[in-house]
Each structure stands twice: as C-alpha cells, then as structure tokens.
mmCIF file of N, CA and C in Angstrom:
data_model
loop_
_atom_site.group_PDB
_atom_site.id
_atom_site.type_symbol
_atom_site.label_atom_id
_atom_site.label_comp_id
_atom_site.label_asym_id
_atom_site.label_seq_id
_atom_site.Cartn_x
_atom_site.Cartn_y
_atom_site.Cartn_z
ATOM 1 N N MET A 8 -160.691 46.474 -25.241
ATOM 2 C CA MET A 8 -161.897 46.347 -26.007
ATOM 3 C C MET A 8 -163.049 47.020 -25.255
ATOM 4 N N LEU A 9 -163.872 47.743 -25.958
ATOM 5 C CA LEU A 9 -165.020 48.407 -25.351
ATOM 6 C C LEU A 9 -166.155 47.421 -25.138
ATOM 7 N N ARG A 10 -166.893 47.654 -24.045
ATOM 8 C CA ARG A 10 -168.053 46.808 -23.766
ATOM 9 C C ARG A 10 -169.300 47.663 -23.725
ATOM 10 N N ARG A 11 -170.421 47.061 -23.955
ATOM 11 C CA ARG A 11 -171.710 47.744 -23.917
ATOM 12 C C ARG A 11 -172.014 48.162 -22.473
ATOM 13 N N TYR A 12 -172.539 49.384 -22.302
ATOM 14 C CA TYR A 12 -172.912 49.885 -20.977
ATOM 15 C C TYR A 12 -174.177 49.186 -20.491
ATOM 16 N N VAL A 13 -174.133 48.745 -19.250
ATOM 17 C CA VAL A 13 -175.301 48.126 -18.620
ATOM 18 C C VAL A 13 -175.895 49.159 -17.672
ATOM 19 N N PRO A 14 -177.125 49.638 -17.922
ATOM 20 C CA PRO A 14 -177.732 50.657 -17.061
ATOM 21 C C PRO A 14 -177.836 50.183 -15.610
ATOM 22 N N ASP A 15 -177.564 51.119 -14.699
ATOM 23 C CA ASP A 15 -177.629 50.823 -13.274
ATOM 24 C C ASP A 15 -178.199 52.045 -12.569
ATOM 25 N N GLU A 16 -179.223 51.859 -11.750
ATOM 26 C CA GLU A 16 -179.872 52.993 -11.075
ATOM 27 C C GLU A 16 -178.953 53.686 -10.077
ATOM 28 N N SER A 17 -177.929 53.021 -9.592
ATOM 29 C CA SER A 17 -177.019 53.662 -8.640
ATOM 30 C C SER A 17 -176.154 54.728 -9.322
ATOM 31 N N HIS A 18 -176.113 54.751 -10.648
ATOM 32 C CA HIS A 18 -175.341 55.749 -11.389
ATOM 33 C C HIS A 18 -176.118 57.049 -11.612
ATOM 34 N N VAL A 19 -177.394 57.070 -11.251
ATOM 35 C CA VAL A 19 -178.245 58.232 -11.490
ATOM 36 C C VAL A 19 -178.122 59.199 -10.316
ATOM 37 N N LEU A 20 -177.867 60.470 -10.608
ATOM 38 C CA LEU A 20 -177.774 61.500 -9.574
ATOM 39 C C LEU A 20 -179.156 61.995 -9.185
ATOM 40 N N GLN A 21 -179.317 62.318 -7.900
ATOM 41 C CA GLN A 21 -180.561 62.909 -7.412
ATOM 42 C C GLN A 21 -180.410 64.432 -7.491
ATOM 43 N N TYR A 22 -181.126 65.068 -8.413
ATOM 44 C CA TYR A 22 -180.975 66.507 -8.618
ATOM 45 C C TYR A 22 -181.493 67.329 -7.450
ATOM 46 N N ASP A 23 -182.499 66.853 -6.721
ATOM 47 C CA ASP A 23 -183.038 67.627 -5.611
ATOM 48 C C ASP A 23 -182.046 67.723 -4.457
ATOM 49 N N ALA A 24 -181.087 66.824 -4.372
ATOM 50 C CA ALA A 24 -180.100 66.853 -3.296
ATOM 51 C C ALA A 24 -178.946 67.800 -3.610
ATOM 52 N N VAL A 25 -178.790 68.205 -4.857
ATOM 53 C CA VAL A 25 -177.689 69.068 -5.268
ATOM 54 C C VAL A 25 -178.168 70.510 -5.314
ATOM 55 N N GLU A 26 -177.440 71.386 -4.592
ATOM 56 C CA GLU A 26 -177.775 72.810 -4.591
ATOM 57 C C GLU A 26 -176.698 73.564 -5.365
ATOM 58 N N LEU A 27 -177.103 74.299 -6.391
ATOM 59 C CA LEU A 27 -176.164 75.066 -7.202
ATOM 60 C C LEU A 27 -176.291 76.541 -6.870
ATOM 61 N N ASP A 28 -175.162 77.265 -6.893
ATOM 62 C CA ASP A 28 -175.230 78.702 -6.659
ATOM 63 C C ASP A 28 -175.495 79.427 -7.981
ATOM 64 N N ASP A 29 -175.396 80.765 -7.970
ATOM 65 C CA ASP A 29 -175.716 81.573 -9.152
ATOM 66 C C ASP A 29 -174.837 81.240 -10.361
ATOM 67 N N ARG A 30 -173.606 80.834 -10.116
ATOM 68 C CA ARG A 30 -172.689 80.515 -11.212
ATOM 69 C C ARG A 30 -172.761 79.041 -11.601
ATOM 70 N N LEU A 31 -173.787 78.349 -11.127
ATOM 71 C CA LEU A 31 -173.991 76.925 -11.403
ATOM 72 C C LEU A 31 -172.812 76.071 -10.944
ATOM 73 N N THR A 32 -172.268 76.425 -9.772
ATOM 74 C CA THR A 32 -171.208 75.619 -9.185
ATOM 75 C C THR A 32 -171.723 74.979 -7.905
ATOM 76 N N PHE A 33 -171.152 73.863 -7.552
ATOM 77 C CA PHE A 33 -171.553 73.106 -6.379
ATOM 78 C C PHE A 33 -170.580 73.410 -5.244
ATOM 79 N N VAL A 34 -171.083 73.811 -4.095
ATOM 80 C CA VAL A 34 -170.241 74.143 -2.956
ATOM 81 C C VAL A 34 -170.271 72.978 -1.972
ATOM 82 N N GLU A 35 -169.122 72.387 -1.730
ATOM 83 C CA GLU A 35 -169.032 71.291 -0.764
ATOM 84 C C GLU A 35 -169.127 71.869 0.645
ATOM 85 N N GLU A 36 -169.916 71.232 1.499
ATOM 86 C CA GLU A 36 -170.059 71.680 2.879
ATOM 87 C C GLU A 36 -169.526 70.611 3.818
ATOM 88 N N PRO A 37 -168.697 71.009 4.793
ATOM 89 C CA PRO A 37 -168.213 70.027 5.760
ATOM 90 C C PRO A 37 -169.332 69.617 6.711
ATOM 91 N N VAL A 38 -169.374 68.332 7.060
ATOM 92 C CA VAL A 38 -170.407 67.809 7.950
ATOM 93 C C VAL A 38 -169.825 67.477 9.314
ATOM 94 N N ALA A 39 -168.661 66.839 9.321
ATOM 95 C CA ALA A 39 -168.065 66.406 10.587
ATOM 96 C C ALA A 39 -166.551 66.344 10.465
ATOM 97 N N ILE A 40 -165.892 66.495 11.606
ATOM 98 C CA ILE A 40 -164.445 66.316 11.683
ATOM 99 C C ILE A 40 -164.214 64.926 12.261
ATOM 100 N N LEU A 41 -163.551 64.081 11.492
ATOM 101 C CA LEU A 41 -163.369 62.683 11.875
ATOM 102 C C LEU A 41 -162.080 62.434 12.650
ATOM 103 N N ALA A 42 -161.047 63.243 12.406
ATOM 104 C CA ALA A 42 -159.760 63.029 13.072
ATOM 105 C C ALA A 42 -158.949 64.317 13.042
ATOM 106 N N ARG A 43 -157.968 64.388 13.919
ATOM 107 C CA ARG A 43 -157.040 65.525 13.968
ATOM 108 C C ARG A 43 -155.617 64.982 13.930
ATOM 109 N N ASP A 44 -154.702 65.796 13.382
ATOM 110 C CA ASP A 44 -153.307 65.384 13.299
ATOM 111 C C ASP A 44 -152.464 66.641 13.152
ATOM 112 N N VAL A 45 -151.168 66.493 13.342
ATOM 113 C CA VAL A 45 -150.231 67.600 13.131
ATOM 114 C C VAL A 45 -149.184 67.116 12.144
ATOM 115 N N ARG A 46 -149.076 67.791 11.014
ATOM 116 C CA ARG A 46 -148.078 67.452 9.991
ATOM 117 C C ARG A 46 -146.840 68.309 10.243
ATOM 118 N N ARG A 47 -145.688 67.699 10.212
ATOM 119 C CA ARG A 47 -144.426 68.394 10.458
ATOM 120 C C ARG A 47 -143.702 68.635 9.140
ATOM 121 N N LEU A 48 -143.379 69.909 8.883
ATOM 122 C CA LEU A 48 -142.592 70.293 7.713
ATOM 123 C C LEU A 48 -141.400 71.103 8.204
ATOM 124 N N CYS A 49 -140.234 70.519 8.128
ATOM 125 C CA CYS A 49 -139.000 71.145 8.632
ATOM 126 C C CYS A 49 -139.215 71.595 10.065
ATOM 127 N N SER A 50 -139.282 72.894 10.302
ATOM 128 C CA SER A 50 -139.458 73.397 11.666
ATOM 129 C C SER A 50 -140.890 73.847 11.940
ATOM 130 N N ARG A 51 -141.788 73.588 11.014
ATOM 131 C CA ARG A 51 -143.180 74.034 11.176
ATOM 132 C C ARG A 51 -144.087 72.866 11.529
ATOM 133 N N ALA A 52 -145.091 73.156 12.335
ATOM 134 C CA ALA A 52 -146.123 72.170 12.661
ATOM 135 C C ALA A 52 -147.444 72.699 12.116
ATOM 136 N N ILE A 53 -148.087 71.925 11.241
ATOM 137 C CA ILE A 53 -149.335 72.357 10.609
ATOM 138 C C ILE A 53 -150.460 71.446 11.088
ATOM 139 N N PRO A 54 -151.413 72.004 11.873
ATOM 140 C CA PRO A 54 -152.540 71.179 12.317
ATOM 141 C C PRO A 54 -153.506 70.917 11.163
ATOM 142 N N VAL A 55 -153.904 69.654 10.997
ATOM 143 C CA VAL A 55 -154.836 69.264 9.943
ATOM 144 C C VAL A 55 -155.983 68.460 10.560
ATOM 145 N N VAL A 56 -157.117 68.479 9.876
ATOM 146 C CA VAL A 56 -158.292 67.726 10.315
ATOM 147 C C VAL A 56 -158.815 66.909 9.142
ATOM 148 N N LYS A 57 -159.356 65.725 9.445
ATOM 149 C CA LYS A 57 -159.964 64.888 8.418
ATOM 150 C C LYS A 57 -161.447 65.223 8.396
ATOM 151 N N VAL A 58 -161.941 65.695 7.237
ATOM 152 C CA VAL A 58 -163.287 66.244 7.121
ATOM 153 C C VAL A 58 -164.176 65.324 6.298
ATOM 154 N N ARG A 59 -165.376 65.068 6.814
ATOM 155 C CA ARG A 59 -166.395 64.350 6.037
ATOM 156 C C ARG A 59 -167.267 65.411 5.388
ATOM 157 N N TRP A 60 -167.498 65.285 4.076
ATOM 158 C CA TRP A 60 -168.242 66.272 3.308
ATOM 159 C C TRP A 60 -169.677 65.822 3.079
ATOM 160 N N ARG A 61 -170.588 66.788 2.992
ATOM 161 C CA ARG A 61 -171.994 66.495 2.714
ATOM 162 C C ARG A 61 -172.108 65.851 1.328
ATOM 163 N N HIS A 62 -173.011 64.895 1.194
ATOM 164 C CA HIS A 62 -173.261 64.170 -0.056
ATOM 165 C C HIS A 62 -172.072 63.311 -0.490
ATOM 166 N N ARG A 63 -171.172 62.980 0.431
ATOM 167 C CA ARG A 63 -170.034 62.115 0.121
ATOM 168 C C ARG A 63 -169.939 61.028 1.187
ATOM 169 N N PRO A 64 -169.542 59.824 0.812
ATOM 170 C CA PRO A 64 -169.378 58.761 1.810
ATOM 171 C C PRO A 64 -168.155 59.017 2.689
ATOM 172 N N VAL A 65 -168.091 58.341 3.812
ATOM 173 C CA VAL A 65 -166.986 58.518 4.756
ATOM 174 C C VAL A 65 -165.647 58.176 4.102
ATOM 175 N N GLU A 66 -165.653 57.235 3.184
ATOM 176 C CA GLU A 66 -164.411 56.831 2.521
ATOM 177 C C GLU A 66 -163.787 57.968 1.718
ATOM 178 N N GLU A 67 -164.564 58.982 1.355
ATOM 179 C CA GLU A 67 -164.050 60.101 0.567
ATOM 180 C C GLU A 67 -163.707 61.315 1.432
ATOM 181 N N ALA A 68 -163.558 61.107 2.734
ATOM 182 C CA ALA A 68 -163.147 62.192 3.626
ATOM 183 C C ALA A 68 -161.735 62.633 3.249
ATOM 184 N N THR A 69 -161.447 63.924 3.425
ATOM 185 C CA THR A 69 -160.144 64.461 3.022
ATOM 186 C C THR A 69 -159.477 65.185 4.184
ATOM 187 N N TRP A 70 -158.153 65.271 4.117
ATOM 188 C CA TRP A 70 -157.390 66.026 5.102
ATOM 189 C C TRP A 70 -157.307 67.478 4.644
ATOM 190 N N GLU A 71 -157.696 68.393 5.520
ATOM 191 C CA GLU A 71 -157.654 69.834 5.234
ATOM 192 C C GLU A 71 -156.929 70.526 6.380
ATOM 193 N N THR A 72 -156.356 71.699 6.103
ATOM 194 C CA THR A 72 -155.710 72.426 7.191
ATOM 195 C C THR A 72 -156.770 72.960 8.145
ATOM 196 N N GLU A 73 -156.414 72.988 9.416
ATOM 197 C CA GLU A 73 -157.355 73.477 10.427
ATOM 198 C C GLU A 73 -157.700 74.945 10.173
ATOM 199 N N HIS A 74 -156.717 75.719 9.734
ATOM 200 C CA HIS A 74 -156.951 77.136 9.448
ATOM 201 C C HIS A 74 -158.010 77.308 8.359
ATOM 202 N N GLU A 75 -157.898 76.525 7.286
ATOM 203 C CA GLU A 75 -158.863 76.624 6.187
ATOM 204 C C GLU A 75 -160.278 76.296 6.670
ATOM 205 N N MET A 76 -160.406 75.294 7.523
ATOM 206 C CA MET A 76 -161.727 74.907 8.019
ATOM 207 C C MET A 76 -162.301 75.971 8.954
ATOM 208 N N ARG A 77 -161.443 76.625 9.744
ATOM 209 C CA ARG A 77 -161.917 77.718 10.606
ATOM 210 C C ARG A 77 -162.417 78.896 9.763
ATOM 211 N N VAL A 78 -161.702 79.210 8.686
ATOM 212 C CA VAL A 78 -162.124 80.297 7.792
ATOM 213 C C VAL A 78 -163.461 79.957 7.154
ATOM 214 N N ARG A 79 -163.628 78.711 6.681
ATOM 215 C CA ARG A 79 -164.912 78.290 6.091
ATOM 216 C C ARG A 79 -166.049 78.422 7.098
ATOM 217 N N ALA A 80 -165.800 78.015 8.350
ATOM 218 C CA ALA A 80 -166.835 78.081 9.384
ATOM 219 C C ALA A 80 -167.203 79.532 9.676
ATOM 220 N N LEU A 81 -166.213 80.420 9.708
ATOM 221 C CA LEU A 81 -166.476 81.832 9.962
ATOM 222 C C LEU A 81 -167.299 82.436 8.839
ATOM 223 N N VAL A 82 -166.935 82.160 7.602
ATOM 224 C CA VAL A 82 -167.677 82.684 6.452
ATOM 225 C C VAL A 82 -169.107 82.160 6.467
ATOM 226 N N ALA A 83 -169.296 80.885 6.774
ATOM 227 C CA ALA A 83 -170.633 80.293 6.810
ATOM 228 C C ALA A 83 -171.482 80.930 7.902
ATOM 229 N N SER A 84 -170.899 81.191 9.078
ATOM 230 C CA SER A 84 -171.681 81.786 10.161
ATOM 231 C C SER A 84 -172.057 83.227 9.830
ATOM 232 N N VAL A 85 -171.165 83.969 9.174
ATOM 233 C CA VAL A 85 -171.485 85.344 8.767
ATOM 234 C C VAL A 85 -172.594 85.334 7.722
ATOM 235 N N ASP A 86 -172.523 84.412 6.764
ATOM 236 C CA ASP A 86 -173.571 84.299 5.741
ATOM 237 C C ASP A 86 -174.923 83.994 6.366
ATOM 238 N N ARG A 87 -174.959 83.068 7.342
ATOM 239 C CA ARG A 87 -176.224 82.729 8.006
ATOM 240 C C ARG A 87 -176.777 83.923 8.770
ATOM 241 N N ALA A 88 -175.906 84.643 9.489
ATOM 242 C CA ALA A 88 -176.355 85.808 10.248
ATOM 243 C C ALA A 88 -176.883 86.889 9.304
ATOM 244 N N TRP A 89 -176.204 87.112 8.191
ATOM 245 C CA TRP A 89 -176.621 88.113 7.215
ATOM 246 C C TRP A 89 -177.975 87.755 6.611
ATOM 247 N N SER A 90 -178.180 86.494 6.262
ATOM 248 C CA SER A 90 -179.460 86.088 5.671
ATOM 249 C C SER A 90 -180.591 86.201 6.688
ATOM 250 N N ARG A 91 -180.321 85.912 7.978
ATOM 251 C CA ARG A 91 -181.351 86.096 9.015
ATOM 252 C C ARG A 91 -181.717 87.567 9.155
ATOM 253 N N LEU A 92 -180.716 88.442 9.091
ATOM 254 C CA LEU A 92 -180.959 89.877 9.211
ATOM 255 C C LEU A 92 -181.800 90.375 8.044
ATOM 256 N N ILE A 93 -181.523 89.918 6.849
ATOM 257 C CA ILE A 93 -182.281 90.334 5.662
ATOM 258 C C ILE A 93 -183.723 89.846 5.747
ATOM 259 N N ARG A 94 -183.932 88.620 6.238
ATOM 260 C CA ARG A 94 -185.294 88.076 6.335
ATOM 261 C C ARG A 94 -186.158 88.850 7.325
ATOM 262 N N ARG A 95 -185.561 89.440 8.349
ATOM 263 C CA ARG A 95 -186.327 90.183 9.360
ATOM 264 C C ARG A 95 -186.924 91.466 8.801
ATOM 265 N N ARG A 96 -186.290 92.021 7.793
ATOM 266 C CA ARG A 96 -186.746 93.312 7.248
ATOM 267 C C ARG A 96 -187.929 93.164 6.380
#
C-alpha cells in the first residue's frame, strides 16, 4: 500500500556543492584511501584500495583497483598543471 510522503529537509540536495561538467555529468573525486588489499584470481594478484569519495559518507566507500586510482590521479594532476599554465598566459 502506498503512503503519503512526509517532507524531510535531509532529502534536499545542496546545488552549490555539486559541480557539473559541460555534459551536465557529475564527476566523483576520491578524497582518501581507507584500506589496501590484494585480491587473488587464479594465478594473478590484483592490488585494490578502499576509496572514500567526495560528497559521500564513509559507509559508501568502494573498492577500486590500484591501477585505476593511479590513472585517475595522473589525469587529475595533468589537468591541474594544464589549467595553471593557461591561467598564466
């Protein structure tokens, strides 16, 4: 059976905290690495890290491959360096 919705202020999103790119998509940014582990698949060992994301509580941290997080960090550092170079001109 359906029930009437009871308004709650905790359900309201803060628009100023959300940054959208040109395609109106939201890019999650890693904030901290909470744990490290190695997952074993047959004869392979895959290093993984537990990542806390910006604008998300600690309970919603996810396991990601270490390689993927290194690639994200490299892309982010190149983007920051490029934007600093453009601002100087």
